[in-house]
Amino acid sequence: MDYEEHIQRVERRKAALKVELSVSLEGLSSIVLEIGCGHGHWLTDYAAKHSSQFCVGIDVIRDRIDRSNRKAARAGLSNIRFIKVEAGEFLESLPEGVAIESVFVLFPDPWPKKRHWKNRIMNSDFLDSLANRCKENACLHFRTDHEEYFEWTQEVLPSLGSWHLASGVEWPFERETVFQAKVDFYQSMILEKT
Ligand SMILES: C[S@@+](CC[C@H](N)C(=O)[O-])C[C@H]1O[C@@H](n2cnc3c(N)ncnc32)[C@H](O)[C@@H]1O
């Protein structure tokens, strides 16, 4: 595939994504977003307990999204969708009238090598873009078993104009994720949109 073909393919994918999101989110003004939803257990149970909210789970792995949608269908839920999309492309394609009211990033890939840190989802450029699509006072819930990633995120925070550490906000919903079940230790952080 030459460069021109690659660009055309990306443009077609983005156009199809915009259509998918405008159909899936039609009539909604706000959503709860889980980035890197994996097999969808956590968000499916969250949606079952929060029927007044519309939940969207995204992941880049097709098989995980298909399984998640089957799980939500078996549970008979109408307030949830799982979509195969990369987080940055999701924000670019989210319909204008839809704001994010709450975000969950649970056990994201830690990218332990320094040269890969730019791939971490909790990076300042992505967090700024995310805040731009969030409602006032929206909270971002981050949980990881990777101590260095947690500290790295704490260090990124002061340079961010878009988020600050939330005070007096409790973790809103507990349900073990697939990755959480594999670890003995994890840390959680809640950020509030500035
Ligand atoms: C370590 S797994 C955690 C899955 C789940 N949250 C859990 O705790 O079991 C990270 C997930 O994030 C997804 N992911 C990684 N980068 C992503 C991105 N930029 N946008 C959307 N999903 C992403 C991966 O495909 C993977 O399913």
PDB file of C-alpha atoms and ligand atoms in Angstrom:
ATOM      1  CA  MET A   1       0.000   0.000   0.000  1.00  0.00           C
ATOM      2  CA  ASP A   2       1.476   3.381  -0.937  1.00  0.00           C
ATOM      3  CA  TYR A   3       1.122   6.519   1.173  1.00  0.00           C
ATOM      4  CA  GLU A   4      -1.781   7.898  -0.891  1.00  0.00           C
ATOM      5  CA  GLU A   5      -3.757   4.669  -0.450  1.00  0.00           C
ATOM      6  CA  HIS A   6      -3.026   4.680   3.272  1.00  0.00           C
ATOM      7  CA  ILE A   7      -4.373   8.233   3.653  1.00  0.00           C
ATOM      8  CA  GLN A   8      -7.513   7.363   1.700  1.00  0.00           C
ATOM      9  CA  ARG A   9      -8.083   4.294   3.861  1.00  0.00           C
ATOM     10  CA  VAL A  10      -7.738   6.371   7.060  1.00  0.00           C
ATOM     11  CA  GLU A  11     -10.171   8.983   5.708  1.00  0.00           C
ATOM     12  CA  ARG A  12     -12.727   6.286   4.803  1.00  0.00           C
ATOM     13  CA  ARG A  13     -12.406   4.767   8.279  1.00  0.00           C
ATOM     14  CA  LYS A  14     -12.937   8.164   9.940  1.00  0.00           C
ATOM     15  CA  ALA A  15     -15.966   8.899   7.762  1.00  0.00           C
ATOM     16  CA  ALA A  16     -17.497   5.502   8.625  1.00  0.00           C
ATOM     17  CA  LEU A  17     -16.785   6.091  12.321  1.00  0.00           C
ATOM     18  CA  LYS A  18     -18.549   9.470  12.250  1.00  0.00           C
ATOM     19  CA  VAL A  19     -21.626   7.824  10.748  1.00  0.00           C
ATOM     20  CA  GLU A  20     -21.515   4.988  13.310  1.00  0.00           C
ATOM     21  CA  LEU A  21     -21.257   7.438  16.213  1.00  0.00           C
ATOM     22  CA  SER A  22     -23.981   9.741  14.933  1.00  0.00           C
ATOM     23  CA  VAL A  23     -26.334   6.727  14.638  1.00  0.00           C
ATOM     24  CA  SER A  24     -25.343   5.074  17.940  1.00  0.00           C
ATOM     25  CA  LEU A  25     -25.472   8.309  19.953  1.00  0.00           C
ATOM     26  CA  GLU A  26     -28.439   9.959  18.233  1.00  0.00           C
ATOM     27  CA  GLY A  27     -30.492  12.117  20.588  1.00  0.00           C
ATOM     28  CA  LEU A  28     -27.976  11.937  23.455  1.00  0.00           C
ATOM     29  CA  SER A  29     -26.402  14.985  25.066  1.00  0.00           C
ATOM     30  CA  SER A  30     -24.067  13.176  27.463  1.00  0.00           C
ATOM     31  CA  ILE A  31     -22.281   9.857  27.889  1.00  0.00           C
ATOM     32  CA  VAL A  32     -20.149   7.959  30.383  1.00  0.00           C
ATOM     33  CA  LEU A  33     -16.987   6.778  28.615  1.00  0.00           C
ATOM     34  CA  GLU A  34     -14.701   3.833  29.390  1.00  0.00           C
ATOM     35  CA  ILE A  35     -11.435   3.923  27.443  1.00  0.00           C
ATOM     36  CA  GLY A  36      -9.797   0.511  26.913  1.00  0.00           C
ATOM     37  CA  CYS A  37     -12.876  -1.401  28.089  1.00  0.00           C
ATOM     38  CA  GLY A  38     -11.356  -4.801  27.320  1.00  0.00           C
ATOM     39  CA  HIS A  39     -14.001  -7.507  27.688  1.00  0.00           C
ATOM     40  CA  GLY A  40     -16.651  -5.055  28.893  1.00  0.00           C
ATOM     41  CA  HIS A  41     -17.461  -6.633  32.261  1.00  0.00           C
ATOM     42  CA  TRP A  42     -16.964  -3.475  34.245  1.00  0.00           C
ATOM     43  CA  LEU A  43     -19.013  -1.134  32.046  1.00  0.00           C
ATOM     44  CA  THR A  44     -21.828  -3.641  31.510  1.00  0.00           C
ATOM     45  CA  ASP A  45     -22.336  -3.913  35.263  1.00  0.00           C
ATOM     46  CA  TYR A  46     -21.974  -0.151  35.670  1.00  0.00           C
ATOM     47  CA  ALA A  47     -24.660   0.447  33.002  1.00  0.00           C
ATOM     48  CA  ALA A  48     -26.999  -2.050  34.690  1.00  0.00           C
ATOM     49  CA  LYS A  49     -26.728  -0.066  37.932  1.00  0.00           C
ATOM     50  CA  HIS A  50     -26.934   3.398  36.301  1.00  0.00           C
ATOM     51  CA  SER A  51     -29.891   3.146  33.965  1.00  0.00           C
ATOM     52  CA  SER A  52     -30.272   6.919  33.592  1.00  0.00           C
ATOM     53  CA  GLN A  53     -26.790   7.238  32.063  1.00  0.00           C
ATOM     54  CA  PHE A  54     -25.715   6.190  28.565  1.00  0.00           C
ATOM     55  CA  CYS A  55     -22.421   4.302  28.593  1.00  0.00           C
ATOM     56  CA  VAL A  56     -19.904   3.934  25.782  1.00  0.00           C
ATOM     57  CA  GLY A  57     -16.973   1.522  25.983  1.00  0.00           C
ATOM     58  CA  ILE A  58     -14.169   1.752  23.455  1.00  0.00           C
ATOM     59  CA  ASP A  59     -11.260  -0.527  22.674  1.00  0.00           C
ATOM     60  CA  VAL A  60      -8.965  -1.097  19.715  1.00  0.00           C
ATOM     61  CA  ILE A  61      -9.408  -4.893  19.713  1.00  0.00           C
ATOM     62  CA  ARG A  62     -12.380  -6.080  17.633  1.00  0.00           C
ATOM     63  CA  ASP A  63     -12.870  -9.403  19.423  1.00  0.00           C
ATOM     64  CA  ARG A  64     -13.133  -7.673  22.817  1.00  0.00           C
ATOM     65  CA  ILE A  65     -15.730  -5.249  21.462  1.00  0.00           C
ATOM     66  CA  ASP A  66     -17.806  -8.046  19.898  1.00  0.00           C
ATOM     67  CA  ARG A  67     -17.782 -10.011  23.149  1.00  0.00           C
ATOM     68  CA  SER A  68     -18.685  -6.891  25.119  1.00  0.00           C
ATOM     69  CA  ASN A  69     -21.665  -6.127  22.885  1.00  0.00           C
ATOM     70  CA  ARG A  70     -22.885  -9.725  23.221  1.00  0.00           C
ATOM     71  CA  LYS A  71     -22.590  -9.439  27.009  1.00  0.00           C
ATOM     72  CA  ALA A  72     -24.613  -6.204  27.051  1.00  0.00           C
ATOM     73  CA  ALA A  73     -27.261  -7.752  24.774  1.00  0.00           C
ATOM     74  CA  ARG A  74     -27.560 -10.829  27.029  1.00  0.00           C
ATOM     75  CA  ALA A  75     -28.054  -8.469  29.968  1.00  0.00           C
ATOM     76  CA  GLY A  76     -30.875  -6.758  28.030  1.00  0.00           C
ATOM     77  CA  LEU A  77     -29.319  -3.307  28.385  1.00  0.00           C
ATOM     78  CA  SER A  78     -30.308  -0.460  26.078  1.00  0.00           C
ATOM     79  CA  ASN A  79     -28.089   2.216  27.691  1.00  0.00           C
ATOM     80  CA  ILE A  80     -24.729   0.931  26.506  1.00  0.00           C
ATOM     81  CA  ARG A  81     -22.668   0.566  23.302  1.00  0.00           C
ATOM     82  CA  PHE A  82     -19.207  -0.844  22.743  1.00  0.00           C
ATOM     83  CA  ILE A  83     -17.344   0.566  19.758  1.00  0.00           C
ATOM     84  CA  LYS A  84     -14.051  -0.492  18.186  1.00  0.00           C
ATOM     85  CA  VAL A  85     -12.101   2.725  17.970  1.00  0.00           C
ATOM     86  CA  GLU A  86      -8.865   4.264  19.153  1.00  0.00           C
ATOM     87  CA  ALA A  87      -9.416   6.854  21.899  1.00  0.00           C
ATOM     88  CA  GLY A  88      -7.999   9.854  19.971  1.00  0.00           C
ATOM     89  CA  GLU A  89     -10.086   9.060  16.892  1.00  0.00           C
ATOM     90  CA  PHE A  90     -13.140   8.654  19.097  1.00  0.00           C
ATOM     91  CA  LEU A  91     -12.742  12.202  20.455  1.00  0.00           C
ATOM     92  CA  GLU A  92     -12.232  13.589  16.932  1.00  0.00           C
ATOM     93  CA  SER A  93     -15.404  11.874  15.694  1.00  0.00           C
ATOM     94  CA  LEU A  94     -17.705  12.381  18.676  1.00  0.00           C
ATOM     95  CA  PRO A  95     -20.771  14.342  17.495  1.00  0.00           C
ATOM     96  CA  GLU A  96     -20.665  18.019  18.517  1.00  0.00           C
ATOM     97  CA  GLY A  97     -23.766  17.882  20.714  1.00  0.00           C
ATOM     98  CA  VAL A  98     -22.521  14.994  22.872  1.00  0.00           C
ATOM     99  CA  ALA A  99     -20.484  15.776  26.015  1.00  0.00           C
ATOM    100  CA  ILE A 100     -18.694  13.294  28.267  1.00  0.00           C
ATOM    101  CA  GLU A 101     -19.929  13.391  31.859  1.00  0.00           C
ATOM    102  CA  SER A 102     -17.577  10.834  33.380  1.00  0.00           C
ATOM    103  CA  VAL A 103     -14.526   8.893  32.160  1.00  0.00           C
ATOM    104  CA  PHE A 104     -12.967   5.607  33.315  1.00  0.00           C
ATOM    105  CA  VAL A 105      -9.469   4.413  32.417  1.00  0.00           C
ATOM    106  CA  LEU A 106      -8.965   1.106  34.201  1.00  0.00           C
ATOM    107  CA  PHE A 107      -5.625  -0.698  34.025  1.00  0.00           C
ATOM    108  CA  PRO A 108      -4.451   0.939  30.783  1.00  0.00           C
ATOM    109  CA  ASP A 109      -1.385  -0.474  29.025  1.00  0.00           C
ATOM    110  CA  PRO A 110       1.558   0.840  31.126  1.00  0.00           C
ATOM    111  CA  TRP A 111       4.178   1.072  28.327  1.00  0.00           C
ATOM    112  CA  PRO A 112       7.005   0.585  30.850  1.00  0.00           C
ATOM    113  CA  LYS A 113       9.928   1.489  28.545  1.00  0.00           C
ATOM    114  CA  LYS A 114      10.797   5.187  28.556  1.00  0.00           C
ATOM    115  CA  ARG A 115      10.859   5.431  24.756  1.00  0.00           C
ATOM    116  CA  HIS A 116       7.228   4.209  24.724  1.00  0.00           C
ATOM    117  CA  TRP A 117       5.865   6.611  27.340  1.00  0.00           C
ATOM    118  CA  LYS A 118       4.465   8.772  24.532  1.00  0.00           C
ATOM    119  CA  ASN A 119       1.945   5.947  23.931  1.00  0.00           C
ATOM    120  CA  ARG A 120       0.493   6.196  27.427  1.00  0.00           C
ATOM    121  CA  ILE A 121      -3.141   7.251  27.391  1.00  0.00           C
ATOM    122  CA  MET A 122      -2.630   9.528  30.421  1.00  0.00           C
ATOM    123  CA  ASN A 123      -0.410  11.906  28.429  1.00  0.00           C
ATOM    124  CA  SER A 124      -0.933  15.643  28.581  1.00  0.00           C
ATOM    125  CA  ASP A 125      -2.023  16.153  24.937  1.00  0.00           C
ATOM    126  CA  PHE A 126      -4.659  13.445  25.169  1.00  0.00           C
ATOM    127  CA  LEU A 127      -5.880  14.658  28.573  1.00  0.00           C
ATOM    128  CA  ASP A 128      -6.306  18.187  27.156  1.00  0.00           C
ATOM    129  CA  SER A 129      -8.287  16.855  24.161  1.00  0.00           C
ATOM    130  CA  LEU A 130     -10.392  14.719  26.478  1.00  0.00           C
ATOM    131  CA  ALA A 131     -11.187  17.673  28.751  1.00  0.00           C
ATOM    132  CA  ASN A 132     -12.349  19.661  25.699  1.00  0.00           C
ATOM    133  CA  ARG A 133     -15.116  17.112  25.150  1.00  0.00           C
ATOM    134  CA  CYS A 134     -16.084  16.768  28.836  1.00  0.00           C
ATOM    135  CA  LYS A 135     -18.797  18.552  30.792  1.00  0.00           C
ATOM    136  CA  GLU A 136     -17.917  21.005  33.537  1.00  0.00           C
ATOM    137  CA  ASN A 137     -16.881  19.142  36.715  1.00  0.00           C
ATOM    138  CA  ALA A 138     -16.569  15.859  34.829  1.00  0.00           C
ATOM    139  CA  CYS A 139     -14.357  13.317  36.614  1.00  0.00           C
ATOM    140  CA  LEU A 140     -11.704  11.082  35.106  1.00  0.00           C
ATOM    141  CA  HIS A 141     -11.190   7.860  37.075  1.00  0.00           C
ATOM    142  CA  PHE A 142      -7.801   6.242  36.593  1.00  0.00           C
ATOM    143  CA  ARG A 143      -6.711   2.939  38.131  1.00  0.00           C
ATOM    144  CA  THR A 144      -3.441   1.058  37.582  1.00  0.00           C
ATOM    145  CA  ASP A 145      -1.303  -1.658  39.155  1.00  0.00           C
ATOM    146  CA  HIS A 146       1.804  -0.056  37.645  1.00  0.00           C
ATOM    147  CA  GLU A 147       3.426   2.106  40.344  1.00  0.00           C
ATOM    148  CA  GLU A 148       5.703   4.000  37.994  1.00  0.00           C
ATOM    149  CA  TYR A 149       2.785   4.868  35.648  1.00  0.00           C
ATOM    150  CA  PHE A 150       0.800   6.164  38.628  1.00  0.00           C
ATOM    151  CA  GLU A 151       3.717   8.365  39.752  1.00  0.00           C
ATOM    152  CA  TRP A 152       4.330   9.542  36.172  1.00  0.00           C
ATOM    153  CA  THR A 153       0.684  10.638  35.962  1.00  0.00           C
ATOM    154  CA  GLN A 154       1.010  12.525  39.266  1.00  0.00           C
ATOM    155  CA  GLU A 155       4.048  14.312  37.820  1.00  0.00           C
ATOM    156  CA  VAL A 156       2.223  15.231  34.587  1.00  0.00           C
ATOM    157  CA  LEU A 157      -0.666  16.746  36.548  1.00  0.00           C
ATOM    158  CA  PRO A 158       0.737  20.137  37.658  1.00  0.00           C
ATOM    159  CA  SER A 159       1.532  21.037  34.028  1.00  0.00           C
ATOM    160  CA  LEU A 160      -2.068  20.380  32.981  1.00  0.00           C
ATOM    161  CA  GLY A 161      -4.486  23.251  32.786  1.00  0.00           C
ATOM    162  CA  SER A 162      -7.340  20.890  32.049  1.00  0.00           C
ATOM    163  CA  TRP A 163      -7.537  18.566  35.094  1.00  0.00           C
ATOM    164  CA  HIS A 164      -6.744  18.698  38.803  1.00  0.00           C
ATOM    165  CA  LEU A 165      -6.908  16.128  41.591  1.00  0.00           C
ATOM    166  CA  ALA A 166     -10.473  15.828  42.819  1.00  0.00           C
ATOM    167  CA  SER A 167     -10.976  16.156  46.545  1.00  0.00           C
ATOM    168  CA  GLY A 168     -13.759  14.513  48.494  1.00  0.00           C
ATOM    169  CA  VAL A 169     -14.915  12.426  45.511  1.00  0.00           C
ATOM    170  CA  GLU A 170     -15.332   8.704  46.108  1.00  0.00           C
ATOM    171  CA  TRP A 171     -14.745   5.971  43.555  1.00  0.00           C
ATOM    172  CA  PRO A 172     -18.286   5.605  42.226  1.00  0.00           C
ATOM    173  CA  PHE A 173     -18.580   1.918  41.405  1.00  0.00           C
ATOM    174  CA  GLU A 174     -16.607  -1.223  42.224  1.00  0.00           C
ATOM    175  CA  ARG A 175     -16.496  -4.273  39.979  1.00  0.00           C
ATOM    176  CA  GLU A 176     -13.346  -6.253  39.357  1.00  0.00           C
ATOM    177  CA  THR A 177     -11.993  -6.004  35.800  1.00  0.00           C
ATOM    178  CA  VAL A 178     -10.194  -8.845  34.006  1.00  0.00           C
ATOM    179  CA  PHE A 179      -6.820  -7.176  34.590  1.00  0.00           C
ATOM    180  CA  GLN A 180      -7.658  -6.213  38.154  1.00  0.00           C
ATOM    181  CA  ALA A 181      -8.268  -9.889  38.951  1.00  0.00           C
ATOM    182  CA  LYS A 182      -4.660 -10.661  38.012  1.00  0.00           C
ATOM    183  CA  VAL A 183      -2.994  -8.237  40.417  1.00  0.00           C
ATOM    184  CA  ASP A 184      -2.611  -7.952  44.201  1.00  0.00           C
ATOM    185  CA  PHE A 185      -2.052  -4.224  44.305  1.00  0.00           C
ATOM    186  CA  TYR A 186      -3.371  -1.186  42.462  1.00  0.00           C
ATOM    187  CA  GLN A 187      -3.793   2.549  42.939  1.00  0.00           C
ATOM    188  CA  SER A 188      -6.639   4.853  41.954  1.00  0.00           C
ATOM    189  CA  MET A 189      -6.750   8.530  41.133  1.00  0.00           C
ATOM    190  CA  ILE A 190      -9.745  10.773  40.417  1.00  0.00           C
ATOM    191  CA  LEU A 191      -9.216  13.953  38.404  1.00  0.00           C
ATOM    192  CA  GLU A 192     -11.786  16.692  37.991  1.00  0.00           C
ATOM    193  CA  LYS A 193     -12.032  18.913  34.961  1.00  0.00           C
ATOM    194  CA  THR A 194     -10.674  22.360  35.797  1.00  0.00           C
TER     195      THR A 194
HETATM  196  C1  LIG B   1      -4.460  -3.757  29.946  1.00  0.00           C
HETATM  197  S1  LIG B   1      -5.973  -3.796  29.070  1.00  0.00           S
HETATM  198  C2  LIG B   1      -7.171  -3.438  30.344  1.00  0.00           C
HETATM  199  C3  LIG B   1      -8.566  -3.825  29.946  1.00  0.00           C
HETATM  200  C4  LIG B   1      -9.645  -3.587  31.026  1.00  0.00           C
HETATM  201  N1  LIG B   1      -9.783  -2.168  31.295  1.00  0.00           N
HETATM  202  C5  LIG B   1      -9.351  -4.367  32.280  1.00  0.00           C
HETATM  203  O1  LIG B   1      -9.009  -3.736  33.294  1.00  0.00           O
HETATM  204  O2  LIG B   1      -9.484  -5.588  32.255  1.00  0.00           O
HETATM  205  C6  LIG B   1      -5.924  -2.266  28.162  1.00  0.00           C
HETATM  206  C7  LIG B   1      -6.958  -2.209  27.063  1.00  0.00           C
HETATM  207  O3  LIG B   1      -6.883  -0.928  26.441  1.00  0.00           O
HETATM  208  C8  LIG B   1      -7.019  -1.090  25.048  1.00  0.00           C
HETATM  209  N2  LIG B   1      -6.385   0.099  24.420  1.00  0.00           N
HETATM  210  C9  LIG B   1      -5.063   0.381  24.391  1.00  0.00           C
HETATM  211  N3  LIG B   1      -4.844   1.560  23.788  1.00  0.00           N
HETATM  212  C10 LIG B   1      -6.071   2.057  23.448  1.00  0.00           C
HETATM  213  C11 LIG B   1      -6.486   3.238  22.790  1.00  0.00           C
HETATM  214  N4  LIG B   1      -5.600   4.165  22.394  1.00  0.00           N
HETATM  215  N5  LIG B   1      -7.809   3.427  22.578  1.00  0.00           N
HETATM  216  C12 LIG B   1      -8.711   2.489  22.993  1.00  0.00           C
HETATM  217  N6  LIG B   1      -8.366   1.340  23.630  1.00  0.00           N
HETATM  218  C13 LIG B   1      -7.053   1.119  23.861  1.00  0.00           C
HETATM  219  C14 LIG B   1      -6.337  -2.407  24.762  1.00  0.00           C
HETATM  220  O4  LIG B   1      -6.764  -2.995  23.557  1.00  0.00           O
HETATM  221  C15 LIG B   1      -6.748  -3.239  25.980  1.00  0.00           C
HETATM  222  O5  LIG B   1      -7.948  -3.957  25.768  1.00  0.00           O
END
